Amino acid sequence: MSDQDTLLEVKDLKLHFPFRDGSFFNAQKGYIRAVDGVSFKVRKGETLGLVGESGCGKSTTVRAIAQLYKPTSGKVLFKGLDLVSASSKEMMRARKDMQMVFQDPYASLDPRMTAGDIIAEPLEIFNGRKITNYSKKEMVERVEYLMGKVGLSHFFRNRYPHEFSGGQRQRIGIARALALNPELILADEPVSALDVSIQAQILNLFKDLQEELGLTYLFIAHDLAVIQYISTRVAVMYLGIIVEVASSNDLYRKPLHPYTQALLSAAPIPDPEIERKRQRIILTGDVPSPDKERHECYFYDRCPKRMDRCKKGIPPLIEQSDGHQVACFLYE
């Protein structure tokens, strides 16, 4: 991958939340290592899927990239600009080209604003900062255009969020994200709160918009079928780190990391014959607490293929074949 193809690069990103002991003195007890050294690149025009079980740090990673949470350390390079150390003016300009679609379409829309006002809000904010220059008439035209683009009638622009279904609310959220013509969309589990039939419609909408507008997605999900359908490449996350990165076809055809193998074996296959014959990988134990600094493989406690070597260091993410990276000592 050439540097010219890279739109977003995350380097050793860490986000540690302090927690306290709950005593009278409320002394700090330690840190929750929600994101503990994540690195990856997102190419222009692709969809990088970030997958992993609940609590592994996917959403926290996306929010740290968007600077909704301030990272503890590391770099987030968007179009060459390090967002972690960027000034407020630089960050504001970067936000124009990087927008977010949130998980919950019920909580992410202001119930006191109409659909039209919600979609127009980014235009008004950036007009106020002198970054854009839309007239009132252009704003109305832009809102109506975006509503049509996401499959909503512009006659609904004066309705409030409670008058829409869940899928329609998520379409409003997508239209709001598109208002400023961004290059990168950070999609934080945008279909997990929707019915399955509606999920398919929203995923197809994402695909159509990408093809038409040349968008790039960082797409978060815990549903493996969703990630397989939408993603060009997939990064697998466990306990705050990336354990495997590969193209979607390679990852689902030949997973290398024991965690990825277990994750894929848990996904149901809609074919009774294959489902009966395939071998399930059952992981023992619970996910370790993220409050401890680790000096061994993060997956050691649950790994069915662990070796003595795994206790002596943290395996780096190394390339095994063209574009297929894995963090496991089995492939040294």
JSON list of C-alpha atoms in Angstrom, two decimals, residues 295-297 308-314 329:
[
{"chain": "A", "resi": 295, "resn": "HIS", "atom": "CA", "xyz": [3.63, -8.58, 29.08]},
{"chain": "A", "resi": 296, "resn": "GLU", "atom": "CA", "xyz": [2.47, -11.78, 27.38]},
{"chain": "A", "resi": 297, "resn": "CYS", "atom": "CA", "xyz": [0.16, -12.60, 24.47]},
{"chain": "A", "resi": 308, "resn": "ASP", "atom": "CA", "xyz": [5.58, -21.41, 26.51]},
{"chain": "A", "resi": 309, "resn": "ARG", "atom": "CA", "xyz": [6.85, -18.82, 24.05]},
{"chain": "A", "resi": 310, "resn": "CYS", "atom": "CA", "xyz": [3.54, -16.95, 24.33]},
{"chain": "A", "resi": 311, "resn": "LYS", "atom": "CA", "xyz": [4.22, -16.07, 28.00]},
{"chain": "A", "resi": 312, "resn": "LYS", "atom": "CA", "xyz": [7.54, -14.43, 27.20]},
{"chain": "A", "resi": 313, "resn": "GLY", "atom": "CA", "xyz": [6.37, -11.47, 25.15]},
{"chain": "A", "resi": 314, "resn": "ILE", "atom": "CA", "xyz": [3.64, -9.82, 23.09]},
{"chain": "A", "resi": 329, "resn": "PHE", "atom": "CA", "xyz": [3.99, -16.65, 17.60]}
]
